[in-house]
C-alpha cells in the first residue's frame, strides 16, 4: 500500500518512538526541558513525515489548502526550511462554532543528513501534501567493493 | 441479559472493525460555521484524493472518511513521522432544520468543504412588530 512505511501498525516507527520517548525522559531528568532549538511544537501545523532510501531523503509536509507557489522552500547548511501562510477566514456574518484549522504563518525546519545534494531537489504539491525529494550525493551512496584476486 | 447490556455489546461489536489492524484513526481539524443559508464544514484531509474520500449521511449522522496515499519510493524507510495513520474519520450529528438531501461537497488541495443548506421553511425571517 502507498505510504505504508509510515503507517504500519507494528513497524519500526513505534520502536523509534519508544526509543525517542525513552531518550527524552532520560534527557529531561538530566537537562529538564531540553529540545532541539529549531523543533516546532509537536502536533503543530503542518505535520511532517520523513523517509529515506539509499538514493534520497523524502520529506512530506501535510499542508492542505495551499497553492504550490505559496511555499517558500530553502536549504542552507543542511537545514531545510519550509515556510508559508495559510489564510482561510470564515465569511463575514457567519456564526463560528468550531475553529480548529490553522490560520496564519508557519515555518518548519528539518535538519538533513550531510550527504544531501542541495542542487538536486524536487518538490511536488498534490492533494494537500508537499513532497520534497532530496537526492543524496553519488559518492556517499553505499556501493559494493569488488575484491580482486 | 438486560436490554442495556445487549445494546452495549452490539456497540462494541460494531465499533471493533474501525480499529482493524490496530491502526489509530486520525481526527481531521475542522471549522464549522453557520450563515443564513446553512452550515459550512471545512476539514483538513491532506493526502486524501477524491477517490479515497467518502462522505455519507445516515440517520442524521454525517460521516467524513478518507484514506491518505503518498508517493513513496521503493525501499523507503520511515525516519520520522508525525502522521502515523492513514485513515481520517469524523462524524457529526445533524439537526432537523438542515436539508441533508442537498449537501454539496468539494475537495480541493486536501481541504473538504461541505455546504449543508437549511430547509426553506426554517430560514430566518424578519418579524415585523406592528404598532398597536
mmCIF file of C-alpha atoms in Angstrom:
data_model
loop_
_atom_site.group_PDB
_atom_site.id
_atom_site.type_symbol
_atom_site.label_atom_id
_atom_site.label_comp_id
_atom_site.label_asym_id
_atom_site.label_seq_id
_atom_site.Cartn_x
_atom_site.Cartn_y
_atom_site.Cartn_z
ATOM 1 C CA UNK A 1 0.000 0.000 0.000
ATOM 2 C CA UNK A 2 1.159 3.501 -0.739
ATOM 3 C CA UNK A 3 2.648 5.276 2.217
ATOM 4 C CA UNK A 4 2.747 2.115 4.276
ATOM 5 C CA UNK A 5 6.245 2.616 5.757
ATOM 6 C CA UNK A 6 4.764 5.409 7.877
ATOM 7 C CA UNK A 7 1.547 3.670 8.750
ATOM 8 C CA UNK A 8 2.399 0.048 9.567
ATOM 9 C CA UNK A 9 0.824 -0.606 12.951
ATOM 10 C CA UNK A 10 3.682 -2.596 14.391
ATOM 11 C CA UNK A 11 6.528 -1.249 12.323
ATOM 12 C CA UNK A 12 9.884 0.157 13.202
ATOM 13 C CA UNK A 13 8.435 3.570 13.848
ATOM 14 C CA UNK A 14 6.831 2.539 17.080
ATOM 15 C CA UNK A 15 10.177 1.209 18.123
ATOM 16 C CA UNK A 16 11.780 4.549 17.196
ATOM 17 C CA UNK A 17 9.017 6.334 19.030
ATOM 18 C CA UNK A 18 9.569 4.270 22.134
ATOM 19 C CA UNK A 19 13.299 4.924 21.950
ATOM 20 C CA UNK A 20 12.712 8.625 21.373
ATOM 21 C CA UNK A 21 10.430 8.814 24.386
ATOM 22 C CA UNK A 22 12.967 6.903 26.437
ATOM 23 C CA UNK A 23 15.709 9.282 25.304
ATOM 24 C CA UNK A 24 13.517 12.271 26.042
ATOM 25 C CA UNK A 25 12.770 11.056 29.521
ATOM 26 C CA UNK A 26 16.435 10.306 30.149
ATOM 27 C CA UNK A 27 17.498 13.710 28.899
ATOM 28 C CA UNK A 28 14.777 15.553 30.707
ATOM 29 C CA UNK A 29 15.951 14.216 34.066
ATOM 30 C CA UNK A 30 19.476 15.440 33.322
ATOM 31 C CA UNK A 31 18.551 18.617 31.461
ATOM 32 C CA UNK A 32 14.903 19.367 32.106
ATOM 33 C CA UNK A 33 13.008 20.680 29.084
ATOM 34 C CA UNK A 34 15.798 20.055 26.594
ATOM 35 C CA UNK A 35 14.638 20.150 22.984
ATOM 36 C CA UNK A 36 16.184 20.954 19.628
ATOM 37 C CA UNK A 37 16.294 24.734 19.247
ATOM 38 C CA UNK A 38 14.507 24.588 15.899
ATOM 39 C CA UNK A 39 11.956 21.910 16.794
ATOM 40 C CA UNK A 40 8.382 23.090 16.425
ATOM 41 C CA UNK A 41 5.614 22.172 18.785
ATOM 42 C CA UNK A 42 4.662 18.530 18.292
ATOM 43 C CA UNK A 43 1.269 18.458 16.627
ATOM 44 C CA UNK A 44 1.840 21.894 15.106
ATOM 45 C CA UNK A 45 0.977 22.886 11.551
ATOM 46 C CA UNK A 46 1.967 21.469 9.128
ATOM 47 C CA UNK A 47 2.704 17.911 10.258
ATOM 48 C CA UNK A 48 5.907 16.427 8.821
ATOM 49 C CA UNK A 49 6.939 12.880 7.896
ATOM 50 C CA UNK A 50 10.450 11.999 6.735
ATOM 51 C CA UNK A 51 11.562 8.864 4.928
ATOM 52 C CA UNK A 52 14.863 7.713 3.473
ATOM 53 C CA UNK A 53 16.177 5.392 0.772
ATOM 54 C CA UNK A 54 19.835 4.806 -0.164
ATOM 55 C CA UNK A 55 19.349 7.348 -3.001
ATOM 56 C CA UNK A 56 17.251 10.087 -1.451
ATOM 57 C CA UNK A 57 15.543 11.708 1.505
ATOM 58 C CA UNK A 58 11.785 12.250 1.232
ATOM 59 C CA UNK A 59 10.069 14.961 3.218
ATOM 60 C CA UNK A 60 6.255 15.066 3.355
ATOM 61 C CA UNK A 61 4.589 18.210 4.621
ATOM 62 C CA UNK A 62 0.863 17.843 5.353
ATOM 63 C CA UNK A 63 -0.230 21.373 4.403
ATOM 64 C CA UNK A 64 -3.688 21.379 2.813
ATOM 65 C CA UNK A 65 -5.412 24.398 1.346
ATOM 66 C CA UNK A 66 -2.309 25.966 -0.213
ATOM 67 C CA UNK A 67 -1.247 26.789 -3.762
ATOM 68 C CA UNK A 68 2.093 25.355 -4.976
ATOM 69 C CA UNK A 69 3.614 28.836 -5.365
ATOM 70 C CA UNK A 70 2.756 29.775 -1.787
ATOM 71 C CA UNK A 71 5.542 27.647 -0.298
ATOM 72 C CA UNK A 72 8.942 29.109 0.388
ATOM 73 C CA UNK A 73 11.486 26.280 0.446
ATOM 74 C CA UNK A 74 15.178 26.839 1.146
ATOM 75 C CA UNK A 75 18.236 24.792 2.074
ATOM 76 C CA UNK A 76 21.142 26.292 3.929
ATOM 77 C CA UNK A 77 23.929 24.323 5.600
ATOM 78 C CA UNK A 78 21.881 21.114 5.546
ATOM 79 C CA UNK A 79 18.920 22.802 7.127
ATOM 80 C CA UNK A 80 15.709 22.637 5.131
ATOM 81 C CA UNK A 81 13.195 25.381 5.837
ATOM 82 C CA UNK A 82 9.647 25.395 4.507
ATOM 83 C CA UNK A 83 7.513 28.381 5.259
ATOM 84 C CA UNK A 84 4.261 29.859 4.072
ATOM 85 C CA UNK A 85 0.989 31.323 5.106
ATOM 86 C CA UNK A 86 -2.493 29.927 5.099
ATOM 87 C CA UNK A 87 -5.403 32.309 5.331
ATOM 88 C CA UNK A 88 -8.895 30.948 5.152
ATOM 89 C CA UNK A 89 -11.150 33.076 7.351
ATOM 90 C CA UNK A 90 -14.878 32.384 7.644
ATOM 91 C CA UNK A 91 -17.206 34.639 5.643
ATOM 92 C CA UNK A 92 -18.437 37.759 7.341
ATOM 93 C CA UNK A 93 -21.668 37.491 9.287
ATOM 94 C CA UNK A 94 -21.048 33.796 9.894
ATOM 95 C CA UNK A 95 -21.507 32.333 13.321
ATOM 96 C CA UNK A 96 -18.448 30.266 14.160
ATOM 97 C CA UNK A 97 -18.900 27.036 16.124
ATOM 98 C CA UNK A 98 -15.533 25.351 15.759
ATOM 99 C CA UNK A 99 -12.202 26.702 14.653
ATOM 100 C CA UNK A 100 -9.516 24.054 14.732
ATOM 101 C CA UNK A 101 -7.899 24.621 11.361
ATOM 102 C CA UNK A 102 -4.653 26.545 11.340
ATOM 103 C CA UNK A 103 -4.693 30.124 10.108
ATOM 104 C CA UNK A 104 -1.610 32.279 9.680
ATOM 105 C CA UNK A 105 2.101 31.993 9.027
ATOM 106 C CA UNK A 106 4.004 28.759 9.541
ATOM 107 C CA UNK A 107 7.567 27.562 9.285
ATOM 108 C CA UNK A 108 9.005 24.081 9.697
ATOM 109 C CA UNK A 109 12.708 23.331 9.868
ATOM 110 C CA UNK A 110 14.279 19.932 9.224
ATOM 111 C CA UNK A 111 17.935 19.075 9.692
ATOM 112 C CA UNK A 112 19.100 16.961 6.746
ATOM 113 C CA UNK A 113 21.822 14.325 6.598
ATOM 114 C CA UNK A 114 25.227 15.646 5.423
ATOM 115 C CA UNK A 115 25.159 13.810 2.100
ATOM 116 C CA UNK A 116 22.150 15.604 0.600
ATOM 117 C CA UNK A 117 22.891 17.369 -2.690
ATOM 118 C CA UNK A 118 21.206 20.811 -2.448
ATOM 119 C CA UNK A 119 21.334 21.136 -6.248
ATOM 120 C CA UNK A 120 19.084 18.142 -6.835
ATOM 121 C CA UNK A 121 15.831 18.799 -5.063
ATOM 122 C CA UNK A 122 12.321 18.338 -6.406
ATOM 123 C CA UNK A 123 9.074 19.466 -4.833
ATOM 124 C CA UNK A 124 5.544 18.401 -5.709
ATOM 125 C CA UNK A 125 2.240 19.509 -4.217
ATOM 126 C CA UNK A 126 -0.641 17.055 -4.530
ATOM 127 C CA UNK A 127 -3.848 16.597 -2.522
ATOM 128 C CA UNK A 128 -2.584 18.996 0.116
ATOM 129 C CA UNK A 129 0.748 17.224 0.711
ATOM 130 C CA UNK A 130 4.040 18.851 -0.252
ATOM 131 C CA UNK A 131 6.525 16.107 -1.164
ATOM 132 C CA UNK A 132 10.169 17.188 -1.289
ATOM 133 C CA UNK A 133 12.672 14.719 -2.751
ATOM 134 C CA UNK A 134 16.298 15.426 -1.919
ATOM 135 C CA UNK A 135 18.879 13.292 -3.729
ATOM 136 C CA UNK A 136 21.960 12.128 -1.901
ATOM 137 C CA UNK A 137 25.389 12.824 -3.362
ATOM 138 C CA UNK A 138 26.587 9.986 -5.579
ATOM 139 C CA UNK A 139 29.905 9.466 -3.806
ATOM 140 C CA UNK A 140 28.385 8.779 -0.432
ATOM 141 C CA UNK A 141 25.860 6.192 -1.576
ATOM 142 C CA UNK A 142 26.617 2.696 -0.362
ATOM 143 C CA UNK A 143 28.341 0.699 -3.071
ATOM 144 C CA UNK A 144 29.801 -2.699 -3.469
ATOM 145 C CA UNK A 145 33.581 -3.005 -3.372
ATOM 146 C CA UNK A 146 34.981 -5.636 -5.586
ATOM 147 C CA UNK A 147 37.698 -7.829 -4.071
ATOM 148 C CA UNK A 148 40.364 -8.656 -6.583
ATOM 149 C CA UNK A 149 42.112 -11.954 -6.591
ATOM 150 C CA UNK B 1 -29.174 -10.184 29.885
ATOM 151 C CA UNK B 2 -30.840 -6.805 30.074
ATOM 152 C CA UNK B 3 -31.604 -4.703 27.021
ATOM 153 C CA UNK B 4 -28.961 -2.201 28.032
ATOM 154 C CA UNK B 5 -26.271 -4.873 28.073
ATOM 155 C CA UNK B 6 -27.293 -6.051 24.656
ATOM 156 C CA UNK B 7 -27.054 -2.521 23.302
ATOM 157 C CA UNK B 8 -23.623 -2.054 24.802
ATOM 158 C CA UNK B 9 -22.419 -5.334 23.446
ATOM 159 C CA UNK B 10 -23.690 -4.512 19.991
ATOM 160 C CA UNK B 11 -21.930 -1.172 20.087
ATOM 161 C CA UNK B 12 -18.669 -2.827 20.985
ATOM 162 C CA UNK B 13 -19.051 -5.315 18.208
ATOM 163 C CA UNK B 14 -19.934 -2.638 15.716
ATOM 164 C CA UNK B 15 -17.037 -0.431 16.710
ATOM 165 C CA UNK B 16 -14.452 -3.159 16.546
ATOM 166 C CA UNK B 17 -13.880 -3.144 12.769
ATOM 167 C CA UNK B 18 -12.979 0.555 12.989
ATOM 168 C CA UNK B 19 -9.833 -0.338 14.859
ATOM 169 C CA UNK B 20 -8.978 -3.157 12.487
ATOM 170 C CA UNK B 21 -5.255 -3.724 12.323
ATOM 171 C CA UNK B 22 -4.901 -1.619 15.493
ATOM 172 C CA UNK B 23 -4.482 1.428 13.256
ATOM 173 C CA UNK B 24 -5.405 4.636 15.015
ATOM 174 C CA UNK B 25 -7.928 6.857 13.254
ATOM 175 C CA UNK B 26 -6.921 10.444 12.623
ATOM 176 C CA UNK B 27 -9.423 13.115 13.501
ATOM 177 C CA UNK B 28 -9.158 15.929 10.981
ATOM 178 C CA UNK B 29 -9.042 19.559 12.102
ATOM 179 C CA UNK B 30 -12.395 21.145 11.254
ATOM 180 C CA UNK B 31 -14.008 24.559 11.079
ATOM 181 C CA UNK B 32 -17.776 24.757 11.409
ATOM 182 C CA UNK B 33 -19.783 27.891 10.854
ATOM 183 C CA UNK B 34 -23.297 28.916 10.091
ATOM 184 C CA UNK B 35 -24.676 31.526 7.751
ATOM 185 C CA UNK B 36 -28.282 32.405 6.976
ATOM 186 C CA UNK B 37 -28.169 29.875 4.150
ATOM 187 C CA UNK B 38 -26.829 26.896 6.049
ATOM 188 C CA UNK B 39 -23.933 25.247 7.814
ATOM 189 C CA UNK B 40 -20.465 25.063 6.321
ATOM 190 C CA UNK B 41 -17.923 22.437 7.408
ATOM 191 C CA UNK B 42 -14.294 22.615 6.379
ATOM 192 C CA UNK B 43 -11.986 19.693 7.122
ATOM 193 C CA UNK B 44 -8.235 19.332 6.591
ATOM 194 C CA UNK B 45 -7.634 15.994 4.864
ATOM 195 C CA UNK B 46 -4.088 16.219 3.469
ATOM 196 C CA UNK B 47 -3.131 13.260 1.275
ATOM 197 C CA UNK B 48 -6.732 12.249 0.587
ATOM 198 C CA UNK B 49 -7.816 12.118 -3.059
ATOM 199 C CA UNK B 50 -11.361 12.391 -4.356
ATOM 200 C CA UNK B 51 -11.370 8.634 -4.983
ATOM 201 C CA UNK B 52 -10.474 7.750 -1.398
ATOM 202 C CA UNK B 53 -12.906 10.211 0.190
ATOM 203 C CA UNK B 54 -16.252 9.060 1.500
ATOM 204 C CA UNK B 55 -18.905 11.457 2.793
ATOM 205 C CA UNK B 56 -22.205 9.980 3.886
ATOM 206 C CA UNK B 57 -25.327 10.779 5.824
ATOM 207 C CA UNK B 58 -27.088 8.037 7.705
ATOM 208 C CA UNK B 59 -29.965 8.876 10.048
ATOM 209 C CA UNK B 60 -28.850 12.409 10.865
ATOM 210 C CA UNK B 61 -25.219 11.381 11.249
ATOM 211 C CA UNK B 62 -22.793 12.896 8.806
ATOM 212 C CA UNK B 63 -19.555 10.945 8.456
ATOM 213 C CA UNK B 64 -16.401 12.013 6.692
ATOM 214 C CA UNK B 65 -13.845 9.309 5.935
ATOM 215 C CA UNK B 66 -10.691 9.389 3.877
ATOM 216 C CA UNK B 67 -7.535 7.413 3.283
ATOM 217 C CA UNK B 68 -4.128 9.021 2.842
ATOM 218 C CA UNK B 69 -1.952 7.935 -0.040
ATOM 219 C CA UNK B 70 1.546 9.280 -0.582
ATOM 220 C CA UNK B 71 4.059 8.880 -3.386
ATOM 221 C CA UNK B 72 6.564 6.669 -1.660
ATOM 222 C CA UNK B 73 9.700 5.492 -3.441
ATOM 223 C CA UNK B 74 10.600 1.826 -3.291
ATOM 224 C CA UNK B 75 12.594 0.645 -0.293
ATOM 225 C CA UNK B 76 11.807 3.770 1.676
ATOM 226 C CA UNK B 77 12.184 3.538 5.415
ATOM 227 C CA UNK B 78 10.379 5.882 7.763
ATOM 228 C CA UNK B 79 12.726 8.093 9.766
ATOM 229 C CA UNK B 80 10.297 10.402 11.466
ATOM 230 C CA UNK B 81 6.524 10.623 11.399
ATOM 231 C CA UNK B 82 4.015 12.972 12.953
ATOM 232 C CA UNK B 83 1.246 11.437 10.843
ATOM 233 C CA UNK B 84 1.277 7.773 11.812
ATOM 234 C CA UNK B 85 -2.047 6.642 10.491
ATOM 235 C CA UNK B 86 -3.553 6.742 7.029
ATOM 236 C CA UNK B 87 -7.222 6.968 7.925
ATOM 237 C CA UNK B 88 -9.214 10.056 8.756
ATOM 238 C CA UNK B 89 -12.663 9.862 10.241
ATOM 239 C CA UNK B 90 -15.045 12.296 11.839
ATOM 240 C CA UNK B 91 -18.796 12.269 12.432
ATOM 241 C CA UNK B 92 -21.297 14.973 13.232
ATOM 242 C CA UNK B 93 -24.926 14.808 14.278
ATOM 243 C CA UNK B 94 -27.164 16.991 12.161
ATOM 244 C CA UNK B 95 -30.337 18.697 13.219
ATOM 245 C CA UNK B 96 -33.790 18.568 11.612
ATOM 246 C CA UNK B 97 -33.534 22.063 10.190
ATOM 247 C CA UNK B 98 -30.790 21.022 7.771
ATOM 248 C CA UNK B 99 -31.597 19.622 4.354
ATOM 249 C CA UNK B 100 -29.398 16.546 4.049
ATOM 250 C CA UNK B 101 -30.587 15.830 0.521
ATOM 251 C CA UNK B 102 -28.842 18.918 -0.830
ATOM 252 C CA UNK B 103 -25.366 18.683 0.739
ATOM 253 C CA UNK B 104 -22.609 19.881 -1.548
ATOM 254 C CA UNK B 105 -19.062 18.618 -1.176
ATOM 255 C CA UNK B 106 -15.870 19.953 -2.697
ATOM 256 C CA UNK B 107 -12.345 18.617 -2.154
ATOM 257 C CA UNK B 108 -9.537 20.935 -3.155
ATOM 258 C CA UNK B 109 -5.862 20.615 -2.240
ATOM 259 C CA UNK B 110 -6.706 18.404 0.717
ATOM 260 C CA UNK B 111 -9.442 20.629 2.144
ATOM 261 C CA UNK B 112 -13.007 19.333 2.126
ATOM 262 C CA UNK B 113 -15.781 21.930 2.131
ATOM 263 C CA UNK B 114 -19.312 20.749 2.871
ATOM 264 C CA UNK B 115 -22.243 23.079 2.428
ATOM 265 C CA UNK B 116 -25.378 21.890 4.193
ATOM 266 C CA UNK B 117 -28.337 24.128 3.338
ATOM 267 C CA UNK B 118 -31.167 24.878 5.730
ATOM 268 C CA UNK B 119 -34.622 23.787 4.779
ATOM 269 C CA UNK B 120 -36.537 26.603 3.127
ATOM 270 C CA UNK B 121 -39.165 26.783 5.839
ATOM 271 C CA UNK B 122 -36.644 27.318 8.625
ATOM 272 C CA UNK B 123 -34.619 30.137 7.116
ATOM 273 C CA UNK B 124 -34.715 33.118 9.425
ATOM 274 C CA UNK B 125 -37.472 35.571 8.751
ATOM 275 C CA UNK B 126 -37.590 39.103 9.885
ATOM 276 C CA UNK B 127 -40.586 39.585 12.085
ATOM 277 C CA UNK B 128 -42.084 42.997 11.905
ATOM 278 C CA UNK B 129 -43.601 44.370 15.031
ATOM 279 C CA UNK B 130 -46.702 46.305 14.237
ATOM 280 C CA UNK B 131 -47.560 49.332 16.237
ATOM 281 C CA UNK B 132 -50.777 48.895 18.161
#
